PDB file of C-alpha atoms in Angstrom:
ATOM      1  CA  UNK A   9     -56.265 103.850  48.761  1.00  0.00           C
ATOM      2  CA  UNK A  10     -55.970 105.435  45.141  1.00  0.00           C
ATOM      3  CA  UNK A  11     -56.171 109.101  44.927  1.00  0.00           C
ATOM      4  CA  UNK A  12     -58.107 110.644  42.369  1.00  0.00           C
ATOM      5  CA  UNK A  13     -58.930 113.637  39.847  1.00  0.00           C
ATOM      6  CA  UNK A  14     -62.112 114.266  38.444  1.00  0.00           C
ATOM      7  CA  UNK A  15     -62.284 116.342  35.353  1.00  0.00           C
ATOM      8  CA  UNK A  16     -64.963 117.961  33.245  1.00  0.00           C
ATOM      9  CA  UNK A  17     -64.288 115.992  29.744  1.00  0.00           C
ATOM     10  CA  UNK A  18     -67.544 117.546  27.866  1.00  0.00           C
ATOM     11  CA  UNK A  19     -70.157 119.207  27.849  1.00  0.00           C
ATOM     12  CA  UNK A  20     -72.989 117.811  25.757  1.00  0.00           C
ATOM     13  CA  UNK A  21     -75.918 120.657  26.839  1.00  0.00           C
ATOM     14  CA  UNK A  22     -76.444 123.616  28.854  1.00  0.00           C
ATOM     15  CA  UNK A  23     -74.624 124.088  31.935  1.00  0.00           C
ATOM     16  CA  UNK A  24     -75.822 127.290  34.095  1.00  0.00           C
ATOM     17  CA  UNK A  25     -73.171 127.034  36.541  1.00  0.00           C
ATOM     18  CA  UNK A  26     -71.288 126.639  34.822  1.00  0.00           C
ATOM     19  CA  UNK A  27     -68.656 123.706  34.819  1.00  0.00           C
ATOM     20  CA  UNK A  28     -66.079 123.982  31.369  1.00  0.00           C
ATOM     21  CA  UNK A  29     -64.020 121.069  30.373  1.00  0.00           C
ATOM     22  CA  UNK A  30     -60.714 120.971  32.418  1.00  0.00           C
ATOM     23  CA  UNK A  31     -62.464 121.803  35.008  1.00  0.00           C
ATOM     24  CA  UNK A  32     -61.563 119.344  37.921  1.00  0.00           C
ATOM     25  CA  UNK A  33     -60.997 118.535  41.962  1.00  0.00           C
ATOM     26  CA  UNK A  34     -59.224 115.796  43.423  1.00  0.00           C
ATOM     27  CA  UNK A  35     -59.822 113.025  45.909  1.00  0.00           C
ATOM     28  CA  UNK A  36     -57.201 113.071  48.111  1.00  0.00           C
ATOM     29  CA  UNK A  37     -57.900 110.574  51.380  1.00  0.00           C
ATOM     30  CA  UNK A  38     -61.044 110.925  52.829  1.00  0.00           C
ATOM     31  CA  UNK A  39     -61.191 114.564  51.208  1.00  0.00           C
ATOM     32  CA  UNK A  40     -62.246 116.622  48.277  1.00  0.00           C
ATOM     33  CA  UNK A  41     -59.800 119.465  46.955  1.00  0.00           C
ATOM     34  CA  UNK A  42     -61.122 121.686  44.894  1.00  0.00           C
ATOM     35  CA  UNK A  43     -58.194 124.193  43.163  1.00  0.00           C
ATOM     36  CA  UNK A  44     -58.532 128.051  44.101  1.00  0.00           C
ATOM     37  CA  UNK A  45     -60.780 130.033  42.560  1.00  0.00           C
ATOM     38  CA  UNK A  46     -62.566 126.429  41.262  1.00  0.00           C
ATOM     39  CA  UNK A  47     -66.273 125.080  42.236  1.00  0.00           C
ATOM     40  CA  UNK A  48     -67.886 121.651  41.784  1.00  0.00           C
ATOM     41  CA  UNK A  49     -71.195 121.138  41.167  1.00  0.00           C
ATOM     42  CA  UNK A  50     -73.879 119.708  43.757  1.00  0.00           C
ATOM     43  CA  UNK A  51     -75.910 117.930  42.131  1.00  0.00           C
ATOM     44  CA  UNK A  52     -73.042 116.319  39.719  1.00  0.00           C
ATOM     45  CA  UNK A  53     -71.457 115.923  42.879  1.00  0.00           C
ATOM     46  CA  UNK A  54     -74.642 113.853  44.523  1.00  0.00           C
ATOM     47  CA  UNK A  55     -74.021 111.661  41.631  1.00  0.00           C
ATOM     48  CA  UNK A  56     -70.181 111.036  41.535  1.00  0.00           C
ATOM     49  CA  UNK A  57     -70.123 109.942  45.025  1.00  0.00           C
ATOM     50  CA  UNK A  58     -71.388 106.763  45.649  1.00  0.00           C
ATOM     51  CA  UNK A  59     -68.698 105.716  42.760  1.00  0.00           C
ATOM     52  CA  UNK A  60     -65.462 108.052  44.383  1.00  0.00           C
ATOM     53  CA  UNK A  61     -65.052 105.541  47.606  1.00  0.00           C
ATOM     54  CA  UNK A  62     -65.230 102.361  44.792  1.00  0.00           C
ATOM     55  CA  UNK A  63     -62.657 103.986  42.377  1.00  0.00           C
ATOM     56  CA  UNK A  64     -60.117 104.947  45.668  1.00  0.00           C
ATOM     57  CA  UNK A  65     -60.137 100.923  46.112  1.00  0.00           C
ATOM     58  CA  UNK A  66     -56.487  99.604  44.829  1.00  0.00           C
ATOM     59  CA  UNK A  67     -58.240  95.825  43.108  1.00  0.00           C
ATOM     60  CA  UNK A  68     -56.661  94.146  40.349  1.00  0.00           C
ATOM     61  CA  UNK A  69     -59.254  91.455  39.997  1.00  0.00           C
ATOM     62  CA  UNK A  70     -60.388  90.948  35.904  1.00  0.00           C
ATOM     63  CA  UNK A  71     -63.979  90.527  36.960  1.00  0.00           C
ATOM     64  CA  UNK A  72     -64.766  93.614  38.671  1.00  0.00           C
ATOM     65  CA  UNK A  73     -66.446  96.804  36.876  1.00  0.00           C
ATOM     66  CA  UNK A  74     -65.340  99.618  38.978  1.00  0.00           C
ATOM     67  CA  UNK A  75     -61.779  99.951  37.576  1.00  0.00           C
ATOM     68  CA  UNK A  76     -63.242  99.576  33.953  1.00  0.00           C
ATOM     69  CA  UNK A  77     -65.391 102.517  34.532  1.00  0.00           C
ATOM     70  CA  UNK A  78     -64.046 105.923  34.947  1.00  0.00           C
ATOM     71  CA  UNK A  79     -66.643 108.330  33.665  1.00  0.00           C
ATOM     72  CA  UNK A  80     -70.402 109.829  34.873  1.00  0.00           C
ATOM     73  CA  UNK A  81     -72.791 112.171  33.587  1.00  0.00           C
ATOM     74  CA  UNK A  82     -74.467 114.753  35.849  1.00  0.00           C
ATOM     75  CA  UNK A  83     -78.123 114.101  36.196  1.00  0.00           C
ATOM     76  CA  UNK A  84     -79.433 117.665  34.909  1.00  0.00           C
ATOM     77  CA  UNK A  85     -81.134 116.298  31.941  1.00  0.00           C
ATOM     78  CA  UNK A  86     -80.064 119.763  30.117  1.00  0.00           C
ATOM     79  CA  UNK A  87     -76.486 120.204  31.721  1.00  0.00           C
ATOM     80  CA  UNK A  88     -74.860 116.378  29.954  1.00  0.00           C
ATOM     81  CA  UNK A  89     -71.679 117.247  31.665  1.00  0.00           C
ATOM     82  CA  UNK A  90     -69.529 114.415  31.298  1.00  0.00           C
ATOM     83  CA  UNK A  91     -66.963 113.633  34.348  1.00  0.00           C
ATOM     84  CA  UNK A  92     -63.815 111.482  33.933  1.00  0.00           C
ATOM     85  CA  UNK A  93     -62.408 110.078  37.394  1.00  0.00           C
ATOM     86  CA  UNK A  94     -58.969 108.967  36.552  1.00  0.00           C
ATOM     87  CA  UNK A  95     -56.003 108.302  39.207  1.00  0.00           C
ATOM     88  CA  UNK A  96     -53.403 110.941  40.721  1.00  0.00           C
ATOM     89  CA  UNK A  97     -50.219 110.379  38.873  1.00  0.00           C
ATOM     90  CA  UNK A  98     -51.500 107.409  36.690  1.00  0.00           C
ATOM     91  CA  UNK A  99     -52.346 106.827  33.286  1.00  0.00           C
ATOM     92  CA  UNK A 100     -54.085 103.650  33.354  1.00  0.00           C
ATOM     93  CA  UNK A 101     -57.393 104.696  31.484  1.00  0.00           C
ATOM     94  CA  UNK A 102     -57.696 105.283  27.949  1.00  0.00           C
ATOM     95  CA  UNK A 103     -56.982 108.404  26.402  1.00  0.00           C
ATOM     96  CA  UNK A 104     -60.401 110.224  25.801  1.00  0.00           C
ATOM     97  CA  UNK A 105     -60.394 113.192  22.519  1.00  0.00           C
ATOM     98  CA  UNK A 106     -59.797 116.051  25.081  1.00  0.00           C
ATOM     99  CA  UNK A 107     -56.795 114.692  26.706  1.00  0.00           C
ATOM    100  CA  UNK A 108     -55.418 114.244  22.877  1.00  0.00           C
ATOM    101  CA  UNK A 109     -56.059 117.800  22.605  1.00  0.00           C
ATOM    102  CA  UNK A 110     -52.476 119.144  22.995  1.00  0.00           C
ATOM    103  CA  UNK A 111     -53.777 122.722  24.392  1.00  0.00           C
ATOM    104  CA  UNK A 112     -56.162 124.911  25.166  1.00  0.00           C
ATOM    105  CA  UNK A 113     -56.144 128.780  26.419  1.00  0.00           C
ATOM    106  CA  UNK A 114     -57.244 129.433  30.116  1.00  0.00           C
ATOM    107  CA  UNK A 115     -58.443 132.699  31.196  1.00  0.00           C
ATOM    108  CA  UNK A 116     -58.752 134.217  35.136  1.00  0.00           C
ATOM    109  CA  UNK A 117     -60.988 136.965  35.131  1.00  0.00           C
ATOM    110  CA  UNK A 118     -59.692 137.514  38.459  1.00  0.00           C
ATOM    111  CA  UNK A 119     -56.947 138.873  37.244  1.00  0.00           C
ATOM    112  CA  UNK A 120     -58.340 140.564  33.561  1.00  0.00           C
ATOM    113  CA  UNK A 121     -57.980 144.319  33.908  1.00  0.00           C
ATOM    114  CA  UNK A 122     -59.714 145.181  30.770  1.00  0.00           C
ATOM    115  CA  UNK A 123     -56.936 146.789  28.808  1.00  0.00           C
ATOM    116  CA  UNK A 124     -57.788 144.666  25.606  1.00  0.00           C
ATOM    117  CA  UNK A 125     -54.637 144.339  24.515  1.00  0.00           C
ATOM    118  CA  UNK A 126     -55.473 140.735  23.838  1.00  0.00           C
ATOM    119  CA  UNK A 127     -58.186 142.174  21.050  1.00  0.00           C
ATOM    120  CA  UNK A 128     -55.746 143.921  19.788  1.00  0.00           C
ATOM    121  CA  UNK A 129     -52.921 141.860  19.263  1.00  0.00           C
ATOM    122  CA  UNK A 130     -55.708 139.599  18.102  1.00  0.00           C
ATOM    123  CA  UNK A 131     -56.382 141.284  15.195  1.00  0.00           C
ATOM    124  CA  UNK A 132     -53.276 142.181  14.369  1.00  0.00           C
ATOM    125  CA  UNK A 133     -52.056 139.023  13.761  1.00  0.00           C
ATOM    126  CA  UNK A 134     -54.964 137.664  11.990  1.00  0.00           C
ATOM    127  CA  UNK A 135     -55.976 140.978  10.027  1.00  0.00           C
ATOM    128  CA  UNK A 136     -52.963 143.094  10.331  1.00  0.00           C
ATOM    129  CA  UNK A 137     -55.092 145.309  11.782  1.00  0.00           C
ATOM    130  CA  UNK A 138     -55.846 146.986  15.450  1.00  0.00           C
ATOM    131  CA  UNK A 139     -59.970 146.119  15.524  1.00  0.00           C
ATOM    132  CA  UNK A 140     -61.253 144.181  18.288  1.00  0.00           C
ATOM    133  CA  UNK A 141     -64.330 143.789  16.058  1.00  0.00           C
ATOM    134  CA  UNK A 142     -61.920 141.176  14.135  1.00  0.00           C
ATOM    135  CA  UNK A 143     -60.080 139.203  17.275  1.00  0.00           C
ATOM    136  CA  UNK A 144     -60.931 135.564  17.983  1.00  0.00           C
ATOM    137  CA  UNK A 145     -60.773 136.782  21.643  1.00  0.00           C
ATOM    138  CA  UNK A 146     -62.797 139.126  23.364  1.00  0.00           C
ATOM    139  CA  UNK A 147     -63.227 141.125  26.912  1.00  0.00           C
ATOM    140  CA  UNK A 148     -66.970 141.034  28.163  1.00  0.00           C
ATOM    141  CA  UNK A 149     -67.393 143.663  30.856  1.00  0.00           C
ATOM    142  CA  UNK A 150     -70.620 143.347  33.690  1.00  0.00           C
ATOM    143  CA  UNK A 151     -71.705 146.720  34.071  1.00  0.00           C
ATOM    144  CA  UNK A 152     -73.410 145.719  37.449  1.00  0.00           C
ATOM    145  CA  UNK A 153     -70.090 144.867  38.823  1.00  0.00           C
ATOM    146  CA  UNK A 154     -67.347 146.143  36.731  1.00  0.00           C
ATOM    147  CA  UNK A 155     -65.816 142.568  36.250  1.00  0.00           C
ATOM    148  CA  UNK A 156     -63.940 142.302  33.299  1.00  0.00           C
ATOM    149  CA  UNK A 157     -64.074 138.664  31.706  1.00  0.00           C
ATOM    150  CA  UNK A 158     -61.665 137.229  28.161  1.00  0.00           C
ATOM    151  CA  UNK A 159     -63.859 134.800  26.259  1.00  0.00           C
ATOM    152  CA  UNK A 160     -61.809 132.386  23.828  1.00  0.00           C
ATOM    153  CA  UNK A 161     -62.492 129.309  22.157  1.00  0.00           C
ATOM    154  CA  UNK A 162     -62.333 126.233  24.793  1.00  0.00           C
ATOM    155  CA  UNK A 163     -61.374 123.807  22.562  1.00  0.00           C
ATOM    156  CA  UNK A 164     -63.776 121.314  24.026  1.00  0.00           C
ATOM    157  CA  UNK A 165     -63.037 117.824  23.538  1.00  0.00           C
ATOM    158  CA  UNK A 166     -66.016 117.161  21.408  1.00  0.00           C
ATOM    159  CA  UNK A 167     -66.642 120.500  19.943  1.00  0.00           C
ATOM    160  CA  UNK A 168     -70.420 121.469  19.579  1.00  0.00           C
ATOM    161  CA  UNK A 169     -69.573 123.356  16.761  1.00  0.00           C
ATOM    162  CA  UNK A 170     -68.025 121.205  14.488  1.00  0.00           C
ATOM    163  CA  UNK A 171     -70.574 118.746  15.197  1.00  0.00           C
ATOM    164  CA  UNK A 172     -73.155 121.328  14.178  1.00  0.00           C
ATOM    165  CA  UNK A 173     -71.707 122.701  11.014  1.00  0.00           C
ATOM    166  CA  UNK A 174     -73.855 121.013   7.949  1.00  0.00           C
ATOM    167  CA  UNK A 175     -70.553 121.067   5.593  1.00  0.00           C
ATOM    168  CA  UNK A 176     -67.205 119.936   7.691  1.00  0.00           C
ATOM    169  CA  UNK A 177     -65.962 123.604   7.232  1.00  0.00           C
ATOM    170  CA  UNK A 178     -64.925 123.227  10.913  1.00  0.00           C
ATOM    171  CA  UNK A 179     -61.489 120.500  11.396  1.00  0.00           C
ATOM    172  CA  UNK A 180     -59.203 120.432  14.095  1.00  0.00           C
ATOM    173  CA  UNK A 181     -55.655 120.812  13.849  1.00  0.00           C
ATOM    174  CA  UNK A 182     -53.701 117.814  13.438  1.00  0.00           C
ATOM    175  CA  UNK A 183     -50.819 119.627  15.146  1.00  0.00           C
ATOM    176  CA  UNK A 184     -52.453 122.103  17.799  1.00  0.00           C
ATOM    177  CA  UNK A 185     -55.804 120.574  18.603  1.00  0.00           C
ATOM    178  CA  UNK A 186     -57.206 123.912  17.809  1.00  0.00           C
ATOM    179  CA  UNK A 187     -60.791 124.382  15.411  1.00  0.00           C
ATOM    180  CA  UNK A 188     -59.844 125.870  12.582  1.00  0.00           C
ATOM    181  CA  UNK A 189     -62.521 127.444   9.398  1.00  0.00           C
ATOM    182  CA  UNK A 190     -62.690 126.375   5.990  1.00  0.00           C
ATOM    183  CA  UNK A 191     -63.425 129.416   4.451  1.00  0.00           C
ATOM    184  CA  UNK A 192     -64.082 127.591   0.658  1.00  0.00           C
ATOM    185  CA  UNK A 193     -66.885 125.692   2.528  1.00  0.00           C
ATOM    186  CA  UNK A 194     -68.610 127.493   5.094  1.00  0.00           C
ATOM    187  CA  UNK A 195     -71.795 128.662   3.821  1.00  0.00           C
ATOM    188  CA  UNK A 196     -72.349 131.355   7.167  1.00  0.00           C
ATOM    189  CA  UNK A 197     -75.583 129.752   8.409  1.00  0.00           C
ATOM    190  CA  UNK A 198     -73.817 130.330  11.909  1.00  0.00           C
ATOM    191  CA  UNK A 199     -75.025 126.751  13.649  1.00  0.00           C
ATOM    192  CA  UNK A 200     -71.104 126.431  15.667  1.00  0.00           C
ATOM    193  CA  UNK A 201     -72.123 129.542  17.375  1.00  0.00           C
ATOM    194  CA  UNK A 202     -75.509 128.398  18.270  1.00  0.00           C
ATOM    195  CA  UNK A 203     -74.407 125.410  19.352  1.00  0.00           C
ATOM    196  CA  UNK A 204     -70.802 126.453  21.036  1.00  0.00           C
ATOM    197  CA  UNK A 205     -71.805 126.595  24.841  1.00  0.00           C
ATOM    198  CA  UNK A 206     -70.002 129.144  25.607  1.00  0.00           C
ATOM    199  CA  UNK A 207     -70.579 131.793  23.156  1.00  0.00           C
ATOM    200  CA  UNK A 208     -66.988 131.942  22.059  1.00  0.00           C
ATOM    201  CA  UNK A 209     -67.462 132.401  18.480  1.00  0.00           C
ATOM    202  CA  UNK A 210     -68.618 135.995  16.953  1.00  0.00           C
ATOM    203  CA  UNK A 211     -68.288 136.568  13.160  1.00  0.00           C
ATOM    204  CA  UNK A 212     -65.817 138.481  10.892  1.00  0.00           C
ATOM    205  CA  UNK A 213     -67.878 141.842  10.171  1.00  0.00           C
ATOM    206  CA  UNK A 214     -66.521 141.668   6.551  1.00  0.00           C
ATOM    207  CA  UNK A 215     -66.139 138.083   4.944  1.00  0.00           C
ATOM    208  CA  UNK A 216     -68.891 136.202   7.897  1.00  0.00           C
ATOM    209  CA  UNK A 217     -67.083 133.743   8.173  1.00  0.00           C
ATOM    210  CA  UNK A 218     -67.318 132.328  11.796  1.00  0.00           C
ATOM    211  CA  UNK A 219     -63.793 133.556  13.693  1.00  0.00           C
ATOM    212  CA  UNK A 220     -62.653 130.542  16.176  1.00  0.00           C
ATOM    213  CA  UNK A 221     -59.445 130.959  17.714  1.00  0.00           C
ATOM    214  CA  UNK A 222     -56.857 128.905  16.298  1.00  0.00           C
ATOM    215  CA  UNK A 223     -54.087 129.143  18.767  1.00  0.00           C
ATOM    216  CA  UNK A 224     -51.878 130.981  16.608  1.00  0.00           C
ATOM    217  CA  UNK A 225     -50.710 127.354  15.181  1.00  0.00           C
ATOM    218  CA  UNK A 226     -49.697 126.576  18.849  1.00  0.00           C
ATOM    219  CA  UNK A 227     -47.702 129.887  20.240  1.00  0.00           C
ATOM    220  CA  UNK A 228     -50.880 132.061  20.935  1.00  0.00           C
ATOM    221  CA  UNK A 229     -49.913 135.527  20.969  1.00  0.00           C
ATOM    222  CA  UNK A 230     -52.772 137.119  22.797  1.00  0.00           C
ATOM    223  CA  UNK A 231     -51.085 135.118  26.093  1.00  0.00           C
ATOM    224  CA  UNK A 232     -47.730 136.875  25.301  1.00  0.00           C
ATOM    225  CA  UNK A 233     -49.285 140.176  25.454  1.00  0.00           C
ATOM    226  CA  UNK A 234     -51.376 139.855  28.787  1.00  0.00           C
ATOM    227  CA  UNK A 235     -49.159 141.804  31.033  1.00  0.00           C
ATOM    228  CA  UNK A 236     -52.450 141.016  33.857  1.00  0.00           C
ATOM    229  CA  UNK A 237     -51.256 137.365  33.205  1.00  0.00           C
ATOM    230  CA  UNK A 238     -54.810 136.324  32.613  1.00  0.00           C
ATOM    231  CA  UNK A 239     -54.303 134.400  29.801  1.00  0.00           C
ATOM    232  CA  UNK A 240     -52.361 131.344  30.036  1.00  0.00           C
ATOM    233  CA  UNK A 241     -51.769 128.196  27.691  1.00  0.00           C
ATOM    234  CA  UNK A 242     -52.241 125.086  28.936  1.00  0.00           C
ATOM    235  CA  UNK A 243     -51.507 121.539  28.284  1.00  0.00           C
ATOM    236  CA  UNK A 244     -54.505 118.917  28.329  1.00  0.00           C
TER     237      UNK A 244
END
């Protein structure tokens, strides 16, 4: 038998729960591992497994389907949340956009402490000055329960956003993967953040241009500064 990871490749909708590309569990056996601190959706789940069992099979006959498909959509007609089963230690499926995405920053709000240093550093960078009205990356703070949460840019493997901008100000890096503005194009009709999931993207309060984090060209500084260690950069 095969063991297996199954990762959240996109997004396409609204997900309340919600799962975020990279997101993932494994199939190890006969059972499902889900990291710490990690959750997998039921109903996605009721979906994915009458297919998990097939995909553990080890079959190297041409005319079967089940090793030529490796990916399932959750059946919330809102959610689209795409799921890519792929083997343990194998790369014997295609490369999809996100994995070609070299990385992405991953925050634990377990560990956030609210300092803001992040905003700040930020800002710094990017402005040259200390204003966490100008970072890319920002702490959200729930009164009810004092939880302090960083949101960044996910760097989703289809991005919402630059799908939704009417005048390909929005590119990716050909280096870092990251989103990065056009500023001689963007016209401020602010359709990424409508359409970016995860409300990631807030707007300079001077120029309004849309402010996207662009992984400091691949050596994000914010992570440097988190002495919580709730930032970290990862590789897709």
């Amino acid at each position: 038998m095969v063991d297996l990871k199954v990762v959240v490749e996109e997004v396409r909708g609204f997900c309340d729960l919600p799962m975020k590309p990279g997101d993932y569990f494994e199939v190890r056996g006969g059972a499902i591992v889900i990291p710490e601190g990690g959750k997998v959706c039921l109903w996605a789940l009721q979906s994915l497994m009458p297919l998990l069992p097939l995909k553990q099979r080890n079959i190297a006959e041409d005319n079967d389907w089940v090793p030529h498909t490796n990916k399932i959509i959750c059946p919330d007609p809102k959610g689209g949340v795409v799921y890519r089963i792929e083997p343990l230690g194998a790369n014997s499926h295609p490369k999809s956009e996100s994995q070609d995405l070299p990385l992405r920053i991953v925050a634990d709000p377990s560990k956030c402490v609210g300092c803001r240093v992040c905003e700040l550093t930020c800002s710094f960078v990017h402005e040259g000055v200390y204003c966490p009205d100008m970072s890319r990356i920002r702490v959200e703070k729930d009164e009810l329960t004092g939880k302090d949460e960083p949101i960044a840019c996910h760097q989703c493997g289809t991005a919402r956003c630059v799908l939704a901008c009417p005048v390909g100000a929005l590119k990716r890096n050909a280096a870092t993967g990251a989103v990065e503005v056009d500023g001689d194009k963007c016209i401020r009709c602010k359709g990424c953040a409508k359409a970016c999931p995860f409300g990631a993207i807030r707007f300079h309060p001077e120029s309004g241009l849309p402010m996207i984090c662009d992984l400091c060209g691949g050596d994000p500084k914010c992570v440097k500064e988190c002495a919580a260690k709730a930032l970290e950069v990862r590789e897709r």
